[in-house]
Amino acid sequence: MDDNLEDWPTCDWCGRELGDFNLELAEGRLRNIFSASPNAITTTDIYGVITDCNNATLEIHGYDSKDEVIGRSAFEFMAPHERELAEERFKELLDLE
C-alpha cells in the first residue's frame, strides 16, 4: 500500500458504532438514576399524559404498580388549587395554544 489515501481501507461504521455505544452507555446511566432516585420522577408526552414513572413516584402517591399511573394525566397528581395554573403553564411551555 502506498501513501495515497484512496488506497487505505475506510471504516465509516466505526464512528457510528462508537456513537451507538456512547448512546447506550448514557441511556443506561439515566435508567440507573431514574430507578435509584429517592425523588419522584415521571415522564410525560406533550399532552401531560404519564409515559413512565419511577418507584419513588409509586411510593409517594400510594400505588403498587406503574400500570396504575401510566396513561393518566400528570395533573391529576397535583393539588386541585394548583392544577389549572400548572396546565396553563405546561401549554405555554409547549406553545400548544
Coordinates of C-alpha atoms in Angstrom, one line a residue:
M1 CA 0.0 0.0 0.0
D2 CA 1.4 3.4 -0.9
D3 CA 0.8 6.7 0.9
N4 CA -2.2 7.6 -1.3
L5 CA -5.3 7.9 0.9
E6 CA -7.5 6.3 -1.7
D7 CA -5.6 3.0 -1.1
W8 CA -6.2 2.9 2.6
P9 CA -9.3 1.0 3.9
T10 CA -12.0 3.1 5.4
C11 CA -14.1 2.5 8.4
D12 CA -17.3 4.6 8.1
W13 CA -19.2 2.3 10.5
C14 CA -16.6 2.6 13.3
G15 CA -17.8 6.1 14.2
R16 CA -21.4 5.1 14.1
E17 CA -20.7 2.1 16.3
L18 CA -18.9 4.3 18.8
G19 CA -21.8 6.7 18.8
D20 CA -24.3 3.9 19.4
F21 CA -22.2 2.6 22.2
N22 CA -22.0 6.0 23.9
L23 CA -25.7 6.5 23.5
E24 CA -26.4 3.1 25.1
L25 CA -24.0 4.0 27.9
A26 CA -25.7 7.3 28.5
E27 CA -29.2 5.7 28.4
G28 CA -28.0 3.1 31.0
R29 CA -26.8 5.8 33.3
L30 CA -30.1 7.7 33.0
R31 CA -32.1 4.5 33.7
N32 CA -30.0 3.9 36.8
I33 CA -30.6 7.4 38.1
F34 CA -34.3 7.1 37.3
S35 CA -34.6 3.8 39.1
A36 CA -32.5 4.7 42.2
S37 CA -33.7 8.2 42.8
P38 CA -35.5 8.8 46.1
N39 CA -37.4 11.6 44.4
A40 CA -40.5 11.1 42.3
I41 CA -39.7 11.2 38.6
T42 CA -42.3 10.9 35.8
T43 CA -42.0 11.3 32.1
T44 CA -45.0 12.6 30.1
D45 CA -45.9 13.1 26.5
I46 CA -46.6 16.5 25.1
Y47 CA -50.2 16.4 26.4
G48 CA -49.1 15.7 30.0
V49 CA -50.0 12.0 30.0
I50 CA -47.6 10.0 32.1
T51 CA -45.5 7.6 30.0
D52 CA -43.2 6.3 32.8
C53 CA -42.5 6.8 36.5
N54 CA -40.0 5.5 39.0
N55 CA -40.7 3.6 42.2
A56 CA -40.5 6.7 44.3
T57 CA -43.5 8.1 42.4
L58 CA -45.4 5.0 43.3
E59 CA -44.5 5.1 46.9
I60 CA -45.2 8.8 47.3
H61 CA -48.7 8.5 45.8
G62 CA -49.5 5.1 47.3
Y63 CA -49.6 2.9 44.2
D64 CA -48.3 -0.6 43.8
S65 CA -47.8 -0.7 40.1
K66 CA -46.8 1.5 37.2
D67 CA -49.9 0.3 35.4
E68 CA -52.0 2.4 37.9
V69 CA -50.2 5.6 36.9
I70 CA -49.1 5.3 33.3
G71 CA -51.6 6.7 30.9
R72 CA -53.1 9.1 33.4
S73 CA -52.7 12.9 33.3
A74 CA -49.8 14.2 35.4
F75 CA -52.1 17.0 36.5
E76 CA -54.3 14.5 38.4
F77 CA -51.5 14.2 40.9
M78 CA -51.3 17.9 41.7
A79 CA -53.2 19.7 44.4
P80 CA -56.6 20.8 43.0
H81 CA -55.8 24.5 43.7
E82 CA -52.6 24.3 41.6
R83 CA -53.8 22.2 38.7
E84 CA -55.3 24.9 36.5
L85 CA -52.3 27.1 36.7
A86 CA -50.0 24.1 36.1
E87 CA -51.9 23.1 33.0
E88 CA -51.7 26.7 31.6
R89 CA -48.0 26.9 32.2
F90 CA -47.5 23.5 30.6
K91 CA -49.3 24.6 27.5
E92 CA -47.4 27.8 27.4
L93 CA -44.1 25.9 27.7
L94 CA -45.0 23.7 24.8
D95 CA -46.8 26.5 22.9
L96 CA -49.8 24.3 22.2
E97 CA -52.4 27.1 22.5

